[in-house]
Structure formats: structure tokens, C-alpha cells
CSV table of C-alpha atoms in Angstrom, one decimal:
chain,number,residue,atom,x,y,z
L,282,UNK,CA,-58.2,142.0,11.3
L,283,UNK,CA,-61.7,143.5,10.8
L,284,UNK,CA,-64.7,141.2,9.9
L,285,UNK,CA,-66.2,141.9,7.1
L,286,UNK,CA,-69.9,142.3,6.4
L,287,UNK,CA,-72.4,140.6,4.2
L,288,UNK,CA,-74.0,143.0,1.4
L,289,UNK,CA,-77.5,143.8,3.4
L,290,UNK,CA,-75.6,144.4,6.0
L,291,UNK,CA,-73.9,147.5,7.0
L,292,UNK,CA,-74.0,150.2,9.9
L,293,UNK,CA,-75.4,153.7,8.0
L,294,UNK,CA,-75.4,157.0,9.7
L,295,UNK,CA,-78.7,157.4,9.3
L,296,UNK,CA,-79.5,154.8,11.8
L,297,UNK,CA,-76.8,155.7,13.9
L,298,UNK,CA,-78.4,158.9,14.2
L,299,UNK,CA,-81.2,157.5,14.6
L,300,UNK,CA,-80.9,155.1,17.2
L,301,UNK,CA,-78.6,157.2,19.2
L,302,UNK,CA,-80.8,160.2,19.4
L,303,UNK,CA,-84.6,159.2,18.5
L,304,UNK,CA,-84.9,155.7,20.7
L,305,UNK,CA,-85.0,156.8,24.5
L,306,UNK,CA,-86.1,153.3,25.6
L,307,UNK,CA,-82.9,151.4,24.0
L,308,UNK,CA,-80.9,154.5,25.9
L,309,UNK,CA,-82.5,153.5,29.1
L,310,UNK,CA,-81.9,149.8,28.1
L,311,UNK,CA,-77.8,150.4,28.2
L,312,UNK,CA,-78.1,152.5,31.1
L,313,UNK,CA,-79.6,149.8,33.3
L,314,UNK,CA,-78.3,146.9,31.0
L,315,UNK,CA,-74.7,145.9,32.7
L,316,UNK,CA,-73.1,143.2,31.3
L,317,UNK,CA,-72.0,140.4,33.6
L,318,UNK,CA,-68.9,139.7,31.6
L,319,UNK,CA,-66.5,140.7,28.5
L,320,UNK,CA,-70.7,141.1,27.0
L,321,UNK,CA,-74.0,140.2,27.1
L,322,UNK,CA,-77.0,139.2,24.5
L,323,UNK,CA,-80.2,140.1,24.3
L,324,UNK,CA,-83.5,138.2,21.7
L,325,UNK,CA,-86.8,138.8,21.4
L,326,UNK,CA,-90.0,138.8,18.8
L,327,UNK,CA,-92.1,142.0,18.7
L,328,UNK,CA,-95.3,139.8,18.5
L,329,UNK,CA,-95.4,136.2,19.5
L,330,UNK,CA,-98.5,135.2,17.1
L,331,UNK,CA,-98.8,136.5,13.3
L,332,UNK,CA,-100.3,135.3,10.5
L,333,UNK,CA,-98.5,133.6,7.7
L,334,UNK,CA,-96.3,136.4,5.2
L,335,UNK,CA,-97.2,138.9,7.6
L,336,UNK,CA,-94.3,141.2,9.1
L,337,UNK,CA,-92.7,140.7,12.1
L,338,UNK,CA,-89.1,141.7,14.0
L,339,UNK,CA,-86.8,140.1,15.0
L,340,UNK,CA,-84.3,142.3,17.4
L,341,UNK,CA,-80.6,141.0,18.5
L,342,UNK,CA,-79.0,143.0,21.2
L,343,UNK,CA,-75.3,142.3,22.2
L,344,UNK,CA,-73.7,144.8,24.8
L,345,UNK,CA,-70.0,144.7,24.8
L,346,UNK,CA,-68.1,146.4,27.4
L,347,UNK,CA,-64.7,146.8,25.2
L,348,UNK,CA,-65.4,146.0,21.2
L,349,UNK,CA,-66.6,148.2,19.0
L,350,UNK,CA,-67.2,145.2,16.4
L,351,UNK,CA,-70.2,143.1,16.3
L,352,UNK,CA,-69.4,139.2,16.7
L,353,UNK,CA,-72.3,137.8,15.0
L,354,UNK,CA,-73.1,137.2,11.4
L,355,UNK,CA,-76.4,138.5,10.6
L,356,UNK,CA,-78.0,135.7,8.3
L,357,UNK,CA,-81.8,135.3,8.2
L,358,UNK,CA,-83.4,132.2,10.2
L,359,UNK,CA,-84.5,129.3,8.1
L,360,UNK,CA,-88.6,129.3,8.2
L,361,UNK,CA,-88.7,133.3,7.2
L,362,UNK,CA,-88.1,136.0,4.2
L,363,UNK,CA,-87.3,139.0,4.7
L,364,UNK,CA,-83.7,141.6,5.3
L,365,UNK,CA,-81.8,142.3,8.3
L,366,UNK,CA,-80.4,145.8,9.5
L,367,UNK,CA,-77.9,146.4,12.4
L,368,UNK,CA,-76.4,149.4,13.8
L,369,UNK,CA,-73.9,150.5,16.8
L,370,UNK,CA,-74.0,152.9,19.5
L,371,UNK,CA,-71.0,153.8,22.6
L,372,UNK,CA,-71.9,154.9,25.9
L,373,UNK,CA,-70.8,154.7,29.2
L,374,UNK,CA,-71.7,151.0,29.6
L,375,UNK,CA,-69.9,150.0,26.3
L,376,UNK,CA,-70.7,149.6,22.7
L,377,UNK,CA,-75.0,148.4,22.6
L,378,UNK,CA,-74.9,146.5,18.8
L,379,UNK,CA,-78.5,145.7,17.7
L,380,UNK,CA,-79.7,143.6,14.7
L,381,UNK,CA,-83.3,144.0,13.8
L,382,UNK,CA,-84.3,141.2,11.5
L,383,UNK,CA,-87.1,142.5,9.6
L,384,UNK,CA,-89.1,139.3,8.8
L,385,UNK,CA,-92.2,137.1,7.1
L,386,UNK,CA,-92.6,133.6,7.9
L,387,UNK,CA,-93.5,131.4,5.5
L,388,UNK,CA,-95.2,128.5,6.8
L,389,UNK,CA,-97.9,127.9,9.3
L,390,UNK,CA,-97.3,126.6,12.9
L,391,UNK,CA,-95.0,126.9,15.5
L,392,UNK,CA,-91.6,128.2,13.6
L,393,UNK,CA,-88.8,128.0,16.1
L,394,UNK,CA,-85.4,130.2,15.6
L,395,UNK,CA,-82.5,128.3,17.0
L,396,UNK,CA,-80.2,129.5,19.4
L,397,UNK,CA,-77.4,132.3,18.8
L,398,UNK,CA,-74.4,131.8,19.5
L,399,UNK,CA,-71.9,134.6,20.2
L,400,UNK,CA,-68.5,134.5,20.7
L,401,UNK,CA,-66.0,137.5,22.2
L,402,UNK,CA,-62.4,137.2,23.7
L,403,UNK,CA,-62.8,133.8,24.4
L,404,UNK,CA,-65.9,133.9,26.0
L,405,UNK,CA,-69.2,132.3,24.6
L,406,UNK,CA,-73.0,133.0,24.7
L,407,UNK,CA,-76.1,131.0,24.0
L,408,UNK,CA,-79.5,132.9,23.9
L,409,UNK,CA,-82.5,130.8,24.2
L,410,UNK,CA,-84.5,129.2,21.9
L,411,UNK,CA,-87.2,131.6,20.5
L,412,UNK,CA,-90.8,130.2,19.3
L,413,UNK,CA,-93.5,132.3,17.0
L,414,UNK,CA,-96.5,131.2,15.9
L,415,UNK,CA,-98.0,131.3,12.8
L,416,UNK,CA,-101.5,131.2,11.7
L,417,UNK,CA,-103.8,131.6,8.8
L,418,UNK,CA,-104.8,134.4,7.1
L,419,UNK,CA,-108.4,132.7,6.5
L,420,UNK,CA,-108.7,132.1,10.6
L,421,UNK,CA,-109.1,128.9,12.0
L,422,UNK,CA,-111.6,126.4,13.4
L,423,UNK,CA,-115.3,126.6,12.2
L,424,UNK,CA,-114.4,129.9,11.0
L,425,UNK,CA,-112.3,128.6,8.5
L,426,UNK,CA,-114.3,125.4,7.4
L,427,UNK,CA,-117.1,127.5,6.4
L,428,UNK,CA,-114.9,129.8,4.3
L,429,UNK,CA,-113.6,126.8,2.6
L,430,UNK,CA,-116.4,125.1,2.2
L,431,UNK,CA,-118.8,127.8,0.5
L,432,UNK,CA,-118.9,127.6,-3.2
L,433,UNK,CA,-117.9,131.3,-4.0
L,434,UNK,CA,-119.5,130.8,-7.9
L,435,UNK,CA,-123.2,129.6,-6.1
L,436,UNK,CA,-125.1,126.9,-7.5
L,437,UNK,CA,-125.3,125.8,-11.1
L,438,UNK,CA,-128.2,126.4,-13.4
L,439,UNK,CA,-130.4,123.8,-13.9
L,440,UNK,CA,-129.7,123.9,-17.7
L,441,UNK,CA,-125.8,123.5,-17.3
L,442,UNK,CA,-125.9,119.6,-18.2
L,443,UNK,CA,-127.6,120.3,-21.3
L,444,UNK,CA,-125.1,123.1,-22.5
L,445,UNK,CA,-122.5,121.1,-22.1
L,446,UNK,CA,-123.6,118.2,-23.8
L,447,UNK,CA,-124.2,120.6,-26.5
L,448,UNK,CA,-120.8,121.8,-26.2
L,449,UNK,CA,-119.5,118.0,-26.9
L,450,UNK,CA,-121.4,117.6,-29.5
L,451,UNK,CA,-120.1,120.1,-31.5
L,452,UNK,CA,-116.7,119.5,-30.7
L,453,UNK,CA,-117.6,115.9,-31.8
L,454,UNK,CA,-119.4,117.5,-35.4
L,455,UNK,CA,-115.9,119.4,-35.5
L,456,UNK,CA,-113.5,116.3,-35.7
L,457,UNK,CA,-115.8,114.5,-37.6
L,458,UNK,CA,-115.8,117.4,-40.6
L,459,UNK,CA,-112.8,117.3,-40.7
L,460,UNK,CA,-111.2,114.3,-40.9
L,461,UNK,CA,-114.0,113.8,-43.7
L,462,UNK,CA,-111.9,116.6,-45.5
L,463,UNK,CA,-108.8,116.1,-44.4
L,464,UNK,CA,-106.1,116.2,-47.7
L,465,UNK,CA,-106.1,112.2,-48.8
L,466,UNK,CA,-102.4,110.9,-48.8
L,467,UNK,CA,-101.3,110.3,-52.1
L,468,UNK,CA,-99.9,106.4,-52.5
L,469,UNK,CA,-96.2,106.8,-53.1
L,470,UNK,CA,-94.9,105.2,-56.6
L,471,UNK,CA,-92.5,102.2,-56.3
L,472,UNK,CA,-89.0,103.5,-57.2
L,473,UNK,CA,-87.2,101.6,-59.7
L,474,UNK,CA,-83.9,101.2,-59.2
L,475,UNK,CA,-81.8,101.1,-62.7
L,476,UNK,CA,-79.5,97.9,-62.8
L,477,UNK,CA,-75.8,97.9,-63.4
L,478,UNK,CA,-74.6,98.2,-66.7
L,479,UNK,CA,-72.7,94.3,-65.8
L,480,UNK,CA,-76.3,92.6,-64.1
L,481,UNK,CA,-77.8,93.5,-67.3
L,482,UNK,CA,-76.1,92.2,-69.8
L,483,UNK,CA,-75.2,88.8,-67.7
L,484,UNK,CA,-78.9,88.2,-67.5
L,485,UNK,CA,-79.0,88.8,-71.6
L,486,UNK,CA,-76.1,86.5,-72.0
L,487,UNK,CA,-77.5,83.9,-69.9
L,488,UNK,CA,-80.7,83.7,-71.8
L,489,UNK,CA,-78.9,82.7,-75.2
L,490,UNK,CA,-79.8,79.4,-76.3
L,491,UNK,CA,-77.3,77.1,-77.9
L,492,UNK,CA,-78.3,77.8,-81.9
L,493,UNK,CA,-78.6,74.7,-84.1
L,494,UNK,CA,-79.4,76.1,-87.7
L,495,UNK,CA,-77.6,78.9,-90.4
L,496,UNK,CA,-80.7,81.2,-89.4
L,497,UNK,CA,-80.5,80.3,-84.8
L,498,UNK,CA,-76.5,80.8,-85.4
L,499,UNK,CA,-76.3,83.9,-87.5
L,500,UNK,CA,-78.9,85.1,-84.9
L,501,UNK,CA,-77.1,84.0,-81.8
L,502,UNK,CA,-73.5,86.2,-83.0
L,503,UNK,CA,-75.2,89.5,-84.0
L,504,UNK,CA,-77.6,89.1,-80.5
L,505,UNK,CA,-73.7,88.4,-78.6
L,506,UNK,CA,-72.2,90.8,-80.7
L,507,UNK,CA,-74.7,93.4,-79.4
L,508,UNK,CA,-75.3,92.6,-75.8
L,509,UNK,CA,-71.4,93.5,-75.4
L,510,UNK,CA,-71.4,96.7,-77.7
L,511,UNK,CA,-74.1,98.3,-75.2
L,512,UNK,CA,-72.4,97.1,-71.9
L,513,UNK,CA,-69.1,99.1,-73.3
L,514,UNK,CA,-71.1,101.3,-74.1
L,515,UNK,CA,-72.9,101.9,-70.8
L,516,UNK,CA,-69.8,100.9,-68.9
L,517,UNK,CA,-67.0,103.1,-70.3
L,518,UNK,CA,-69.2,105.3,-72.5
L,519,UNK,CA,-67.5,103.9,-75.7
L,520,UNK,CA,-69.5,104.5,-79.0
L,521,UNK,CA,-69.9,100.4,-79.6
L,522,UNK,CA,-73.5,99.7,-81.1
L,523,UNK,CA,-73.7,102.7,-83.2
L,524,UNK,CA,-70.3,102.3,-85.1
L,525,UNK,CA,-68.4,99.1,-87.3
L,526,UNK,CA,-66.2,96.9,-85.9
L,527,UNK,CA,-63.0,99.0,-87.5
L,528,UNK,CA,-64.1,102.2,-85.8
L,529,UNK,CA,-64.9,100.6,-82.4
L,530,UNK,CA,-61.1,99.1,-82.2
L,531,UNK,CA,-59.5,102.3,-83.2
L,532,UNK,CA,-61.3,104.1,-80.2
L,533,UNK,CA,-60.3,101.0,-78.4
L,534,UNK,CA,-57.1,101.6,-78.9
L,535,UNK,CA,-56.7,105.1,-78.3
L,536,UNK,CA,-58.2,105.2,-74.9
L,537,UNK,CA,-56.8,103.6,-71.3
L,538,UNK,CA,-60.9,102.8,-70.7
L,539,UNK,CA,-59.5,98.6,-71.0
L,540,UNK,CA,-56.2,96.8,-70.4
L,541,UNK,CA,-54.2,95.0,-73.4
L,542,UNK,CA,-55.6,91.8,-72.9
L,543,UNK,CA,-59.3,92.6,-72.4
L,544,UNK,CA,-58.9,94.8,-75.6
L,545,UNK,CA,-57.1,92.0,-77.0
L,546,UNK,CA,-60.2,89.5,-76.5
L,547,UNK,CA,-62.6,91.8,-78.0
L,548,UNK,CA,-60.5,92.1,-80.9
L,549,UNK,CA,-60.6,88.3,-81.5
L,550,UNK,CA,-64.3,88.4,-80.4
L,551,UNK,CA,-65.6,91.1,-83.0
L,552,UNK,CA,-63.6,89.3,-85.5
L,553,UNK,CA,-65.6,86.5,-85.2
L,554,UNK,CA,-68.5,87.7,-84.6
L,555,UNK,CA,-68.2,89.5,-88.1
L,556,UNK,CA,-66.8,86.3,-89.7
L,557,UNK,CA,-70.3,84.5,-89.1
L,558,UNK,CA,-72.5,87.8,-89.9
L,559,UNK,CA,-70.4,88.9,-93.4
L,560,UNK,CA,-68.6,85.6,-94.4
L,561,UNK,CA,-71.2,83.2,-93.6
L,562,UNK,CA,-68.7,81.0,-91.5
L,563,UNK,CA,-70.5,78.5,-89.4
L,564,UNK,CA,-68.3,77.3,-86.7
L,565,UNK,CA,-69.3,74.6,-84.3
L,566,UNK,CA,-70.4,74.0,-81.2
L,567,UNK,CA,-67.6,74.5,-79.2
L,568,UNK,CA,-67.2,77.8,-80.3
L,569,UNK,CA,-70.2,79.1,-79.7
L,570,UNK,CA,-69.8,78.2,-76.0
L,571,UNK,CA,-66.1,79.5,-76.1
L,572,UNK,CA,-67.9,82.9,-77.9
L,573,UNK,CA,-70.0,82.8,-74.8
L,574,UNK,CA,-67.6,82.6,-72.7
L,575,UNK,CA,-65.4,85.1,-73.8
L,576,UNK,CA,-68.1,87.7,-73.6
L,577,UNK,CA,-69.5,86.9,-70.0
L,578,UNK,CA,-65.4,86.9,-68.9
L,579,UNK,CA,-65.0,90.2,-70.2
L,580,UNK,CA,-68.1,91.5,-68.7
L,581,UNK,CA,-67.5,90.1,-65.4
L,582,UNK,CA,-63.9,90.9,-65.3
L,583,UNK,CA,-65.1,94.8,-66.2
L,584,UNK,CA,-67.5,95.3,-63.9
L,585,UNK,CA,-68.0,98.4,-61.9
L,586,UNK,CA,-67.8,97.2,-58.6
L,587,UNK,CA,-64.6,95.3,-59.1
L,588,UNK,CA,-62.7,98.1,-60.9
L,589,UNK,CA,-63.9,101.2,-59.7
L,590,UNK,CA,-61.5,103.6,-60.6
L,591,UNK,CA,-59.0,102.0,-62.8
L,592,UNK,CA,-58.4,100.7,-65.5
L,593,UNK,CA,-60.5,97.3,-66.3
């Protein structure tokens, strides 16, 4: 089975061509080069100092008496950018394969390439460890600390404190102007929240005082009568305050807005109600706490967040 190459690398005619016809030394290389074995490897650096990013090669030779298929995957050494390139030739000594890593380094120092390591038919070489060093572009020693050292803008004008302490200041005149005319947040206005129809008129049933003359008790049945008109009102949106007692129970009684025996209550409730405003009946104390009741029962038995949906 044939091994497949990585992407950047790939034998091309053109340096096949090249290589077999225009490189006399790497002809005269195989022609004295005789492997020792099944093959033999070859590494080396053309330049053994360079300074950092700059280019340098990297050349892998492997002579193999019998394969035509390189044994070694091409992948660039850690330390260095750069692309690799390989090609093949035959001659009478076997097939010369050569990998020319085309390379930058990228940090300064010695950067060491570890050894390869080839394998062919069962047999297995190790070339040696390879070391380049890498210097600075700006030189080094003395050389270098002077280049670092000198202050490429010169010296400062006398005057530069000055300018900038002008410079503050009008960054300070700046801020100041305008947060002196920056828009003013308006106050935001309490939100009243409306009360429930129920809270209402508990709190206006609560406040009743017990009446004790004609005038406190004719008073105290047309203020009750009332308080419960406008909570049917504002709680089922029947016309109460506006319309007699007759007209309110027949709208009473044609709607589902209140069960039988709330409707049943304000029945005997309005009646009575009427019977101290239009008859001039004065009844006695005891009713006017059980008119009291009747009308805070109905109220809190109605209210909205008891009975939602339904019918109260």
C-alpha cells in the first residue's frame, strides 16, 4: 500500500527535472554516496548562524538501494515557519530522495531540530541532533545596548511641561462645562395605584358610625345604600347609583353577574334601605348593625380576587 503525502508535499516534474539534470554536485553525491545497508540518511543546515525570521534550509537526504518511496513524513520542526519540498531521483546506486525544508526560525538562541528517524524493511536510522543559532537582527553586545538605549524622538522641549498642563486644563474646563449643562433629570411622579372596587367600599363601610337620631339614621341608610350601588357598579358594571331600586333588581335579575342568594340579600337590603328613606320607618339598633352586616358580607363575598371569573 502506498503512503500517502501531506498537501505541501508532493514530488513535481519540474523539480525532478531539475534536480536530475541541473544539480551536478547531488549527482556526484550518489555516485560516491553508497549505502551501508537497505539505505542511508543524510542532514544538514546550509548556514549554522542566522538571524531571527531570516531564511535558512534545511536538506534531508535518504539513499535507498531498492524503494522508490520515501519513508519519512515531511513535517516542519517545532522552533521554525516556513514549507518543505521533496523530490526523487534513480541511478545506479538506488533511488537519492531529498527533502529541503525551506525555513525561518522564530526565536532567538540555540534552536535544536531533534533527531529523524527513518524506518525501511525493518531496518532503522537515527541522524544526529542538529543545532542553529539564532541571533538578532539589532546585533548584540554593546552594539545593541546603544541601539536600544538612544531615544529615536531626541530630547523634549523645554516648554513640553507647560503644554501639557495646558492640555489638562482644558480637558478639565471641558468636563466641567458640561456637566454644568448636562439635561437635569426630571423627578419621576409617584404612581398611584387605583384600589379595588371591594378595599374601597370596606374602608367606607367601616367608617359608618352607629346613628342615634331621625336625621344620623335617615343619613346612615341612604350613605349604605350608596356605598353598595357604586361597588356593583364598579364590580360588575351594573347601572346601581344612577337608577331606582325597581330598575336595579330587574337588571339584577336578568343577568348571571350574582348568584340567587347574593341577589336575594340585596333584594331584602334595598327594600329596607327604601323603607327608612320613603316610609320614614326607624328601626332599631340591631338592625342597623344587621344592615351593616349584610352589606360588608356581600361585598366581601363578591370580591374580585375571590371570584375571578365566575359567577359571585
Amino acid at each position: 500500500m502506498r503512503r500517502r503525502w501531506s498537501p505541501w508535499l508532493s514530488f513535481t516534474l519540474v523539480g525532478f527535472l531539475a534536480f536530475a539534470c541541473g544539480d551536478e554536485s547531488r549527482t556526484a553525491v550518489l555516485s560516491d554516496w553508497q549505502a551501508t545497508g537497505a539505505f542511508d540518511c543524510h542532514v544538514e543546515f546550509s548556514e549554522t548562524e542566522v538571524a531571527l525570521m531570516s531564511p535558512v534550509d534545511l536538506t534531508v537526504r535518504v539513499l535507498c538501494k531498492e524503494s522508490a518511496e520515501l519513508p519519512l513524513a515531511g513535517q516542519i520542526p517545532p522552533g521554525f515557519t516556513g514549507q518543505a519540498e521533496s523530490t526523487a531521483v534513480q541511478q545506479d546506486g538506488g533511488w537519492l530522495h531529498t527533502i529541503v525544508f525551506h525555513l525561518r526560525p522564530t526565536g532567538l538562541g540555540e534552536t535544536k531540530v531533534e533527531p529523524f528517524k527513518i524506518e525501511q524493511d525493518g531496518e532503522t536510522i537515527t541522524t544526529q541532533e542538529l543545532v542553529l543559532k539564532v541571533v538578532s537582527t539589532l546585533g548584540e553586545g554593546d552594539d545593541r545596548v546603544a541601539v536600544e538605549g538612544q531615544n529615536a524622538l531626541g530630547p523634549l522641549p523645554v516648554w513640553w511641561p507647560w503644554a501639557a498642563a495646558g492640555l489638562a486644563l482644558l480637558v478639565l474646563l471641558a468636563g466641567w462645562i458640561w456637566w454644568a449643562r448636562r439635561p437635569k433629570p426630571v423627578p419621576s411622579l409617584p404612581v398611584e395605584v387605583p384600589l379595588p372596587a371591594h378595599v374601597k367600599a370596606l374602608r367606607a363601610l367601616q367608617r359608618l358610625s352607629q346613628p342615634t337620631t331621625e336625621a344620623e339614621i335617615d343619613a346612615f341608610y341612604v350613605e349604605v345604600s350608596q356605598i353598595l350601588r357604586v361597588y356593583l357598579e364598579e364590580r360588575f358594571g351594573l347601572h346601581a347609583p344612577t337608577r331606582s331600586t325597581e330598575e336595579f333588581l330587574i337588571e339584577l335579575e336578568s343577568g348571571d353577574s350574582l348568584g340567587l342568594d347574593h341577589r336575594q340579600s340585596l333584594r331584602n337590603f334595598l327594600q329596607q334601605c327604601d323603607l327608612v328613606k320613603f316610609a320614614r320607618l326607624h328601626p332599631g339598633t340591631d338592625v342597623h348593625q344587621q344592615t351593616l352586616r349584610v352589606a360588608s358580607t356581600v361585598v366581601g363575598e363578591t370580591r374580585a380576587d375571590l371570584v375571578p371569573g365566575g359567577v359571585a
